[in-house]
């Protein structure tokens, strides 16, 4: 059973860069068929997709966040990471990592979030 | 900017049936958007219910079903139970690696 775990600072100062890492265990991370993504949820609000990365390193970002987001992958550590720059209080949220799609030779691409981390709260405050 | 709309709230009686919908601010939802549905209770990570419009995720009871109704994706709960009281989110795949979450529906069972 695939397991995902977010890690990183719970408090970030305004204008600084938020950095989180997702560690994947219990399955094959180093598959050339998987997408990995980040989703966030401000307190009391809905879910928002931030971006995804394919195993190859191709990245896909929410257009509303694209100028501030960078997602990278480290296959040697079975990890992928999120950096969000120039944060403000509006970036305070629970951040989730998830597997965000996969490719199968028989069925083609499947696009959805099937495995989720438990989430980590990041507060932006001085 | 694409907005994916859901009903803000629904109330259903225990044992009753409720259908939640997921629409686009402009245009119709079809299977090509790979609609998926997620259930979330307070303080918990979302749980995947449905993907590819109507495929139930592993372990999801068959009282949850997905479909396309008219120009929207739909999630139907048949025989609602108390622990179905949650927030429900749809997600549409817009192509080019882009996902959009719906606004979410709060379902109350009473």
XYZ file of N, CA, C and O in Angstrom, chain A residues 1-5 23-30 34 36 77-79 99 115:
80
model
N 0.849 -1.189 0.000
C 0.000 0.000 0.000
C 0.890 1.246 0.000
O 1.704 1.437 0.897
N 0.693 2.080 -0.979
C 1.488 3.289 -1.096
C 1.162 4.243 0.058
O -0.006 4.435 0.394
N 2.193 4.820 0.657
C 2.000 5.812 1.725
C 2.784 7.063 1.404
O 3.930 6.979 0.932
N 2.173 8.216 1.664
C 2.804 9.501 1.412
C 2.827 10.300 2.710
O 1.852 10.279 3.473
N 3.930 11.001 2.949
C 4.081 11.780 4.164
C 4.728 13.118 3.861
O 5.854 13.168 3.352
N 7.499 12.290 1.110
C 8.231 11.036 1.030
C 7.255 9.898 0.753
O 6.246 9.766 1.455
N 7.557 9.110 -0.257
C 6.671 8.031 -0.697
C 7.270 6.691 -0.283
O 8.464 6.441 -0.510
N 6.468 5.838 0.321
C 6.949 4.523 0.737
C 5.890 3.459 0.447
O 4.740 3.777 0.139
N 6.305 2.212 0.541
C 5.350 1.116 0.400
C 4.998 0.764 -1.029
O 4.050 0.004 -1.267
N 5.740 1.300 -1.977
C 5.422 0.995 -3.365
C 6.514 1.485 -4.287
O 7.564 1.918 -3.839
N 6.234 1.453 -5.559
C 7.236 1.845 -6.546
C 7.134 3.326 -6.843
O 6.210 3.772 -7.522
N 8.082 4.097 -6.334
C 8.103 5.521 -6.654
C 8.773 5.749 -7.997
O 8.367 6.619 -8.766
N 9.779 4.943 -8.243
C 10.621 5.189 -9.414
C 10.033 4.597 -10.676
O 10.742 4.062 -11.504
N 4.162 7.472 -13.272
C 3.376 8.170 -12.266
C 3.538 9.687 -12.309
O 4.585 10.214 -12.619
N 2.985 13.001 -9.649
C 2.930 13.320 -8.214
C 2.533 14.784 -8.068
O 3.014 15.630 -8.807
N 15.626 9.350 -3.398
C 15.080 9.385 -2.040
C 13.586 9.083 -2.009
O 12.971 9.172 -0.948
N 13.012 8.769 -3.154
C 11.552 8.556 -3.265
C 10.799 9.765 -2.706
O 9.868 9.624 -1.908
N 11.225 10.932 -3.124
C 10.632 12.172 -2.640
C 10.326 13.126 -3.784
O 10.980 13.100 -4.829
N -0.559 11.151 -5.176
C -0.255 10.658 -6.512
C -1.361 11.192 -7.415
O -2.558 11.046 -7.093
N -3.743 8.295 -4.039
C -3.117 8.153 -2.731
C -2.770 9.542 -2.205
O -2.213 10.361 -2.935
